[in-house]
Amino acid sequence: MQPDHLQPSAFTLATARMHEVMGTGWYSFALYQATKHNGTLFWIAPEKSNQTLLPDGLPRNVAHRLHLIRPKNERDLLWSIEETLRSSAVDLVIAEPQKPLSLTAGRRMQLAAEKGQTTGLIFVREGQGSNACETRWKCHPLADQYGNLTLHHWQLIRNKRGIIGDWTVSWNGETDTINMVPSARQRYRTQETTDHRAVRAGS
Amino acid sequence: MALADARAICPDLVTRSSDLPSEALALVSIRRWASRYSPIIARDGADGLIADITGVPHLFGGEAGLRTDLQERLSRFGITAGSAIAETRGAAFALARHGGGIIAEGNLKRDIGKLPVSTLRISNDTVRALNRLGLSKIADLTPLPRAPLVRRFGQGLILRLDQALGQQSEPISAETDLPHFGVRIHFPEPIGLQTDVTGGLKRLLKRLCQTLAQYERGARRLRLYLCRVDHDTAIIEIGLARPMNAPERIAPLFSKGINELDAKFGIEAMRLVAHITEPLKPEQISYCDTRQTNELTDLFSSLGNRLGFDQVQRISPANSTIPERSFVHTPAAYSKIKKSEAHINTQRPAIIFPPEVIRIDYPAPPGTPPARFFWRQSKYRTIKATGPERITPEWWFDDPSWRSGLRDYWRIETNEGLRIWLFHAPKIQQWSAQGTFI
């Protein structure tokens, strides 16, 4: 039996707020949030970024709702985040600014999100966030040594209204729901006596 | 003559493929220009114009003067054209394509009699059949009894003959041009305040949008000319994400341009032109539906005006098995949503990037992925590998990045958590990374 704060509802981002996410697995968290919002999605990335989303690898019902904005410079990028957050036709705005967010920029996004009743999820690098954000997440992909799960380690490291937490979840994009996974030691306590090499595949 | 024959005769022959849409556009603009000779002017076939110049020639000093004027102006534009003036449309058509000239009144039958039957606007089969019978000129046809001609060649030939000779009327229907969507306002005193400019713009927009609505059109791009007292003009141009004719939705897009405007000694006149318009049918207005789409369109407009309309994109599926070409980014303002119900393919990464060569210190045996590798300055250890999935290049499309031949793709899970999409190109014996999974 898991305590309440371990239920997936803990990952619901508050609307009319700006949130931050960091870590190498940030886009998985962003895509999970995209499946949880039913309206128009915006993904704002600089024009020079060579990474792009592959529609075949995205969860269902995300690709056709997604709009990409490719601003040419940082100033335009921040402006487009603010502009999209302020529009009430938008549901979720995911953005990757290149420079550290200043408190002013963060606060402006926060105010814009309040105006449009939208949710913002901004990717920041380690230690570069803004104090104006509602929550800050740190996300990393996790290897499943013995099983076949797509594991993620999602850590809530800042929360203005609520507690912080630390979860291991399993989500591979096929369904809208995620599964909470107990820590590896608990899972495989019974298997500890077996030979790990035999269970391992591939390597 | 066939192209091969022409090339055999003249080996240095330069050929260009014809561009029919541009030619049609050019003809439309020549038609607009040629309306200086007559109010009733229409396109005639793919390469001609026909004008009814009844009552016009005396303005140019007679028919000969008119024709000389037309030919001179066209040759000054660099257009080689033939022209003819005749009593009937059919005769003018025939003569213009055979030397040109003027058929004086009363000489119609004599002058067009010399022309071949192919100029009568009849099908090639009919022309061939007439030639086989020895009827090569129009004059050969006119004295013949009509009933056998109709029995043999159908009504079409007789109709065209009668039209050329003026026994059947053939009116010219002029094409209507869209009006010029532009309005202007002059001020009694020069203005300089932003509120005044905005006020003037509102008045102009109201009038312009009324005209647009009357012709069921919406503006796609608008230009605002602000004429200053010192005779120079500032131009503010905006684009719209969708054809629109609602003044209250267009006005806010000008605010950035008006803010940055320098009025100098004052603005004495304003001119607003919708230089690109598209058809816009009246819409059924409902509260819940249109509000959302309108707001989204307004957002696209404001984003597009600052960032450029190409920078706001949608992802549309494309028809290709090559992962990086299986989708295209289309400008959101110029495309429709293509909804696909396709499920996620867990063998495809969520993020892709151009291939990056990975460093492998200890090569794995052929057919297996590397056990350890370096990617973006980090070291990874493979714990699970799914694959290979072989993707072959599209031979009909020369893509420089796929010149290295077919690729074997692997989904690799690493001990560090990273789930990465690696491929091996057997032709160049190289491992590269191209994407990361959810």
PDB file of N, CA, C and O in Angstrom, chain A residues 122-170:
ATOM      1  N   ILE A 122       9.334  24.604 -18.326  1.00  0.00           N
ATOM      2  CA  ILE A 122      10.544  25.171 -18.920  1.00  0.00           C
ATOM      3  C   ILE A 122      11.729  24.278 -18.554  1.00  0.00           C
ATOM      4  O   ILE A 122      11.893  23.901 -17.388  1.00  0.00           O
ATOM      5  N   PHE A 123      12.521  23.970 -19.555  1.00  0.00           N
ATOM      6  CA  PHE A 123      13.720  23.173 -19.321  1.00  0.00           C
ATOM      7  C   PHE A 123      14.837  24.101 -18.856  1.00  0.00           C
ATOM      8  O   PHE A 123      15.128  25.109 -19.501  1.00  0.00           O
ATOM      9  N   VAL A 124      15.431  23.783 -17.732  1.00  0.00           N
ATOM     10  CA  VAL A 124      16.567  24.583 -17.253  1.00  0.00           C
ATOM     11  C   VAL A 124      17.740  23.652 -17.003  1.00  0.00           C
ATOM     12  O   VAL A 124      17.572  22.446 -16.836  1.00  0.00           O
ATOM     13  N   ARG A 125      18.942  24.215 -16.998  1.00  0.00           N
ATOM     14  CA  ARG A 125      20.111  23.413 -16.659  1.00  0.00           C
ATOM     15  C   ARG A 125      20.330  23.463 -15.158  1.00  0.00           C
ATOM     16  O   ARG A 125      19.744  24.282 -14.461  1.00  0.00           O
ATOM     17  N   GLU A 126      21.164  22.565 -14.709  1.00  0.00           N
ATOM     18  CA  GLU A 126      21.438  22.445 -13.273  1.00  0.00           C
ATOM     19  C   GLU A 126      21.793  23.815 -12.680  1.00  0.00           C
ATOM     20  O   GLU A 126      22.687  24.501 -13.176  1.00  0.00           O
ATOM     21  N   GLY A 127      21.067  24.227 -11.661  1.00  0.00           N
ATOM     22  CA  GLY A 127      21.390  25.469 -10.965  1.00  0.00           C
ATOM     23  C   GLY A 127      21.072  26.736 -11.735  1.00  0.00           C
ATOM     24  O   GLY A 127      21.571  27.803 -11.408  1.00  0.00           O
ATOM     25  N   GLN A 128      20.263  26.639 -12.788  1.00  0.00           N
ATOM     26  CA  GLN A 128      19.993  27.842 -13.588  1.00  0.00           C
ATOM     27  C   GLN A 128      18.528  28.255 -13.532  1.00  0.00           C
ATOM     28  O   GLN A 128      18.103  29.079 -14.325  1.00  0.00           O
ATOM     29  N   GLY A 129      17.763  27.698 -12.646  1.00  0.00           N
ATOM     30  CA  GLY A 129      16.333  27.976 -12.612  1.00  0.00           C
ATOM     31  C   GLY A 129      16.023  29.356 -12.068  1.00  0.00           C
ATOM     32  O   GLY A 129      16.915  30.101 -11.663  1.00  0.00           O
ATOM     33  N   SER A 130      14.754  29.677 -12.079  1.00  0.00           N
ATOM     34  CA  SER A 130      14.327  30.964 -11.547  1.00  0.00           C
ATOM     35  C   SER A 130      13.471  30.702 -10.312  1.00  0.00           C
ATOM     36  O   SER A 130      12.771  29.695 -10.228  1.00  0.00           O
ATOM     37  N   ASN A 131      13.535  31.633  -9.349  1.00  0.00           N
ATOM     38  CA  ASN A 131      12.785  31.423  -8.109  1.00  0.00           C
ATOM     39  C   ASN A 131      11.289  31.582  -8.293  1.00  0.00           C
ATOM     40  O   ASN A 131      10.521  31.286  -7.391  1.00  0.00           O
ATOM     41  N   ALA A 132      10.876  32.052  -9.466  1.00  0.00           N
ATOM     42  CA  ALA A 132       9.452  32.292  -9.668  1.00  0.00           C
ATOM     43  C   ALA A 132       8.678  31.019  -9.969  1.00  0.00           C
ATOM     44  O   ALA A 132       7.459  31.028  -9.964  1.00  0.00           O
ATOM     45  N   CYS A 133       9.374  29.922 -10.235  1.00  0.00           N
ATOM     46  CA  CYS A 133       8.648  28.729 -10.666  1.00  0.00           C
ATOM     47  C   CYS A 133       7.867  28.099  -9.514  1.00  0.00           C
ATOM     48  O   CYS A 133       8.233  28.246  -8.355  1.00  0.00           O
ATOM     49  N   GLU A 134       6.818  27.387  -9.884  1.00  0.00           N
ATOM     50  CA  GLU A 134       5.970  26.753  -8.877  1.00  0.00           C
ATOM     51  C   GLU A 134       6.638  25.469  -8.380  1.00  0.00           C
ATOM     52  O   GLU A 134       6.767  25.264  -7.183  1.00  0.00           O
ATOM     53  N   THR A 135       7.030  24.612  -9.303  1.00  0.00           N
ATOM     54  CA  THR A 135       7.727  23.392  -8.911  1.00  0.00           C
ATOM     55  C   THR A 135       8.948  23.230  -9.803  1.00  0.00           C
ATOM     56  O   THR A 135       9.014  23.793 -10.884  1.00  0.00           O
ATOM     57  N   ARG A 136       9.914  22.466  -9.321  1.00  0.00           N
ATOM     58  CA  ARG A 136      11.074  22.159 -10.157  1.00  0.00           C
ATOM     59  C   ARG A 136      11.320  20.666 -10.068  1.00  0.00           C
ATOM     60  O   ARG A 136      11.291  20.085  -8.992  1.00  0.00           O
ATOM     61  N   TRP A 137      11.496  20.060 -11.221  1.00  0.00           N
ATOM     62  CA  TRP A 137      11.648  18.621 -11.305  1.00  0.00           C
ATOM     63  C   TRP A 137      13.028  18.277 -11.831  1.00  0.00           C
ATOM     64  O   TRP A 137      13.592  19.006 -12.645  1.00  0.00           O
ATOM     65  N   LYS A 138      13.542  17.141 -11.376  1.00  0.00           N
ATOM     66  CA  LYS A 138      14.820  16.668 -11.881  1.00  0.00           C
ATOM     67  C   LYS A 138      14.556  15.252 -12.374  1.00  0.00           C
ATOM     68  O   LYS A 138      14.122  14.400 -11.611  1.00  0.00           O
ATOM     69  N   CYS A 139      14.763  15.013 -13.657  1.00  0.00           N
ATOM     70  CA  CYS A 139      14.342  13.745 -14.247  1.00  0.00           C
ATOM     71  C   CYS A 139      15.513  13.066 -14.933  1.00  0.00           C
ATOM     72  O   CYS A 139      16.265  13.702 -15.674  1.00  0.00           O
ATOM     73  N   HIS A 140      15.658  11.782 -14.662  1.00  0.00           N
ATOM     74  CA  HIS A 140      16.706  11.007 -15.318  1.00  0.00           C
ATOM     75  C   HIS A 140      16.129   9.681 -15.757  1.00  0.00           C
ATOM     76  O   HIS A 140      15.309   9.114 -15.049  1.00  0.00           O
ATOM     77  N   PRO A 141      16.569   9.182 -16.891  1.00  0.00           N
ATOM     78  CA  PRO A 141      16.178   7.825 -17.238  1.00  0.00           C
ATOM     79  C   PRO A 141      16.933   6.852 -16.341  1.00  0.00           C
ATOM     80  O   PRO A 141      18.027   7.160 -15.864  1.00  0.00           O
ATOM     81  N   LEU A 142      16.327   5.703 -16.098  1.00  0.00           N
ATOM     82  CA  LEU A 142      16.919   4.745 -15.168  1.00  0.00           C
ATOM     83  C   LEU A 142      16.966   3.394 -15.870  1.00  0.00           C
ATOM     84  O   LEU A 142      16.061   3.037 -16.596  1.00  0.00           O
ATOM     85  N   ALA A 143      18.061   2.687 -15.647  1.00  0.00           N
ATOM     86  CA  ALA A 143      18.168   1.373 -16.267  1.00  0.00           C
ATOM     87  C   ALA A 143      17.427   0.351 -15.424  1.00  0.00           C
ATOM     88  O   ALA A 143      17.435   0.425 -14.199  1.00  0.00           O
ATOM     89  N   ASP A 144      16.737  -0.551 -16.101  1.00  0.00           N
ATOM     90  CA  ASP A 144      16.121  -1.667 -15.385  1.00  0.00           C
ATOM     91  C   ASP A 144      17.041  -2.858 -15.583  1.00  0.00           C
ATOM     92  O   ASP A 144      17.064  -3.476 -16.637  1.00  0.00           O
ATOM     93  N   GLN A 145      17.815  -3.130 -14.535  1.00  0.00           N
ATOM     94  CA  GLN A 145      18.882  -4.128 -14.685  1.00  0.00           C
ATOM     95  C   GLN A 145      18.342  -5.518 -14.997  1.00  0.00           C
ATOM     96  O   GLN A 145      18.916  -6.248 -15.778  1.00  0.00           O
ATOM     97  N   TYR A 146      17.246  -5.851 -14.368  1.00  0.00           N
ATOM     98  CA  TYR A 146      16.838  -7.259 -14.453  1.00  0.00           C
ATOM     99  C   TYR A 146      15.514  -7.445 -15.183  1.00  0.00           C
ATOM    100  O   TYR A 146      15.216  -8.511 -15.677  1.00  0.00           O
ATOM    101  N   GLY A 147      14.691  -6.414 -15.232  1.00  0.00           N
ATOM    102  CA  GLY A 147      13.364  -6.596 -15.824  1.00  0.00           C
ATOM    103  C   GLY A 147      13.286  -5.966 -17.198  1.00  0.00           C
ATOM    104  O   GLY A 147      14.298  -5.759 -17.867  1.00  0.00           O
ATOM    105  N   ASN A 148      12.068  -5.636 -17.616  1.00  0.00           N
ATOM    106  CA  ASN A 148      11.869  -5.124 -18.963  1.00  0.00           C
ATOM    107  C   ASN A 148      11.105  -3.810 -18.930  1.00  0.00           C
ATOM    108  O   ASN A 148      10.343  -3.507 -19.830  1.00  0.00           O
ATOM    109  N   LEU A 149      11.281  -3.039 -17.861  1.00  0.00           N
ATOM    110  CA  LEU A 149      10.496  -1.819 -17.699  1.00  0.00           C
ATOM    111  C   LEU A 149      11.275  -0.618 -18.218  1.00  0.00           C
ATOM    112  O   LEU A 149      12.497  -0.633 -18.272  1.00  0.00           O
ATOM    113  N   THR A 150      10.510   0.418 -18.623  1.00  0.00           N
ATOM    114  CA  THR A 150      11.134   1.684 -19.007  1.00  0.00           C
ATOM    115  C   THR A 150      11.081   2.585 -17.783  1.00  0.00           C
ATOM    116  O   THR A 150      10.051   3.171 -17.475  1.00  0.00           O
ATOM    117  N   LEU A 151      12.171   2.647 -17.075  1.00  0.00           N
ATOM    118  CA  LEU A 151      12.143   3.320 -15.776  1.00  0.00           C
ATOM    119  C   LEU A 151      12.607   4.768 -15.877  1.00  0.00           C
ATOM    120  O   LEU A 151      13.465   5.112 -16.677  1.00  0.00           O
ATOM    121  N   HIS A 152      12.012   5.588 -15.034  1.00  0.00           N
ATOM    122  CA  HIS A 152      12.418   6.984 -14.942  1.00  0.00           C
ATOM    123  C   HIS A 152      12.558   7.324 -13.473  1.00  0.00           C
ATOM    124  O   HIS A 152      11.810   6.826 -12.637  1.00  0.00           O
ATOM    125  N   HIS A 153      13.504   8.167 -13.179  1.00  0.00           N
ATOM    126  CA  HIS A 153      13.638   8.659 -11.817  1.00  0.00           C
ATOM    127  C   HIS A 153      13.220  10.125 -11.817  1.00  0.00           C
ATOM    128  O   HIS A 153      13.889  10.967 -12.410  1.00  0.00           O
ATOM    129  N   TRP A 154      12.060  10.404 -11.240  1.00  0.00           N
ATOM    130  CA  TRP A 154      11.520  11.754 -11.247  1.00  0.00           C
ATOM    131  C   TRP A 154      11.565  12.297  -9.830  1.00  0.00           C
ATOM    132  O   TRP A 154      10.964  11.741  -8.909  1.00  0.00           O
ATOM    133  N   GLN A 155      12.251  13.410  -9.700  1.00  0.00           N
ATOM    134  CA  GLN A 155      12.499  13.966  -8.384  1.00  0.00           C
ATOM    135  C   GLN A 155      11.895  15.359  -8.326  1.00  0.00           C
ATOM    136  O   GLN A 155      12.193  16.194  -9.195  1.00  0.00           O
ATOM    137  N   LEU A 156      11.058  15.609  -7.357  1.00  0.00           N
ATOM    138  CA  LEU A 156      10.489  16.949  -7.176  1.00  0.00           C
ATOM    139  C   LEU A 156      11.390  17.656  -6.184  1.00  0.00           C
ATOM    140  O   LEU A 156      11.403  17.314  -4.999  1.00  0.00           O
ATOM    141  N   ILE A 157      12.200  18.617  -6.669  1.00  0.00           N
ATOM    142  CA  ILE A 157      13.195  19.193  -5.762  1.00  0.00           C
ATOM    143  C   ILE A 157      12.792  20.561  -5.244  1.00  0.00           C
ATOM    144  O   ILE A 157      13.466  21.116  -4.396  1.00  0.00           O
ATOM    145  N   ARG A 158      11.676  21.090  -5.774  1.00  0.00           N
ATOM    146  CA  ARG A 158      11.228  22.367  -5.239  1.00  0.00           C
ATOM    147  C   ARG A 158       9.726  22.424  -5.449  1.00  0.00           C
ATOM    148  O   ARG A 158       9.229  22.064  -6.516  1.00  0.00           O
ATOM    149  N   ASN A 159       9.024  22.855  -4.426  1.00  0.00           N
ATOM    150  CA  ASN A 159       7.578  22.925  -4.525  1.00  0.00           C
ATOM    151  C   ASN A 159       7.101  24.066  -3.644  1.00  0.00           C
ATOM    152  O   ASN A 159       7.341  24.074  -2.447  1.00  0.00           O
ATOM    153  N   LYS A 160       6.475  25.044  -4.248  1.00  0.00           N
ATOM    154  CA  LYS A 160       6.050  26.214  -3.473  1.00  0.00           C
ATOM    155  C   LYS A 160       4.908  25.869  -2.522  1.00  0.00           C
ATOM    156  O   LYS A 160       4.775  26.444  -1.463  1.00  0.00           O
ATOM    157  N   ARG A 161       4.030  24.999  -2.970  1.00  0.00           N
ATOM    158  CA  ARG A 161       2.848  24.656  -2.173  1.00  0.00           C
ATOM    159  C   ARG A 161       2.783  23.152  -2.027  1.00  0.00           C
ATOM    160  O   ARG A 161       2.079  22.507  -2.762  1.00  0.00           O
ATOM    161  N   GLY A 162       3.558  22.576  -1.170  1.00  0.00           N
ATOM    162  CA  GLY A 162       3.449  21.132  -0.994  1.00  0.00           C
ATOM    163  C   GLY A 162       4.809  20.538  -0.691  1.00  0.00           C
ATOM    164  O   GLY A 162       5.798  21.249  -0.519  1.00  0.00           O
ATOM    165  N   ILE A 163       4.817  19.236  -0.627  1.00  0.00           N
ATOM    166  CA  ILE A 163       6.040  18.569  -0.226  1.00  0.00           C
ATOM    167  C   ILE A 163       6.863  18.183  -1.449  1.00  0.00           C
ATOM    168  O   ILE A 163       6.347  18.131  -2.552  1.00  0.00           O
ATOM    169  N   ILE A 164       8.129  17.933  -1.198  1.00  0.00           N
ATOM    170  CA  ILE A 164       8.963  17.463  -2.281  1.00  0.00           C
ATOM    171  C   ILE A 164       8.999  15.937  -2.240  1.00  0.00           C
ATOM    172  O   ILE A 164       8.544  15.325  -1.278  1.00  0.00           O
ATOM    173  N   GLY A 165       9.495  15.317  -3.268  1.00  0.00           N
ATOM    174  CA  GLY A 165       9.450  13.855  -3.299  1.00  0.00           C
ATOM    175  C   GLY A 165      10.404  13.292  -4.318  1.00  0.00           C
ATOM    176  O   GLY A 165      11.110  14.026  -5.013  1.00  0.00           O
ATOM    177  N   ASP A 166      10.359  12.010  -4.419  1.00  0.00           N
ATOM    178  CA  ASP A 166      11.378  11.282  -5.172  1.00  0.00           C
ATOM    179  C   ASP A 166      10.723   9.978  -5.600  1.00  0.00           C
ATOM    180  O   ASP A 166      10.328   9.185  -4.767  1.00  0.00           O
ATOM    181  N   TRP A 167      10.521   9.774  -6.911  1.00  0.00           N
ATOM    182  CA  TRP A 167       9.791   8.600  -7.362  1.00  0.00           C
ATOM    183  C   TRP A 167      10.549   7.841  -8.448  1.00  0.00           C
ATOM    184  O   TRP A 167      11.248   8.464  -9.249  1.00  0.00           O
ATOM    185  N   THR A 168      10.362   6.558  -8.469  1.00  0.00           N
ATOM    186  CA  THR A 168      10.795   5.776  -9.614  1.00  0.00           C
ATOM    187  C   THR A 168       9.524   5.293 -10.300  1.00  0.00           C
ATOM    188  O   THR A 168       8.674   4.676  -9.662  1.00  0.00           O
ATOM    189  N   VAL A 169       9.399   5.631 -11.575  1.00  0.00           N
ATOM    190  CA  VAL A 169       8.170   5.265 -12.274  1.00  0.00           C
ATOM    191  C   VAL A 169       8.517   4.492 -13.534  1.00  0.00           C
ATOM    192  O   VAL A 169       9.650   4.534 -14.017  1.00  0.00           O
ATOM    193  N   SER A 170       7.514   3.793 -14.020  1.00  0.00           N
ATOM    194  CA  SER A 170       7.689   3.067 -15.274  1.00  0.00           C
ATOM    195  C   SER A 170       6.676   3.605 -16.268  1.00  0.00           C
ATOM    196  O   SER A 170       5.474   3.599 -16.009  1.00  0.00           O
TER     197      SER A 170
END
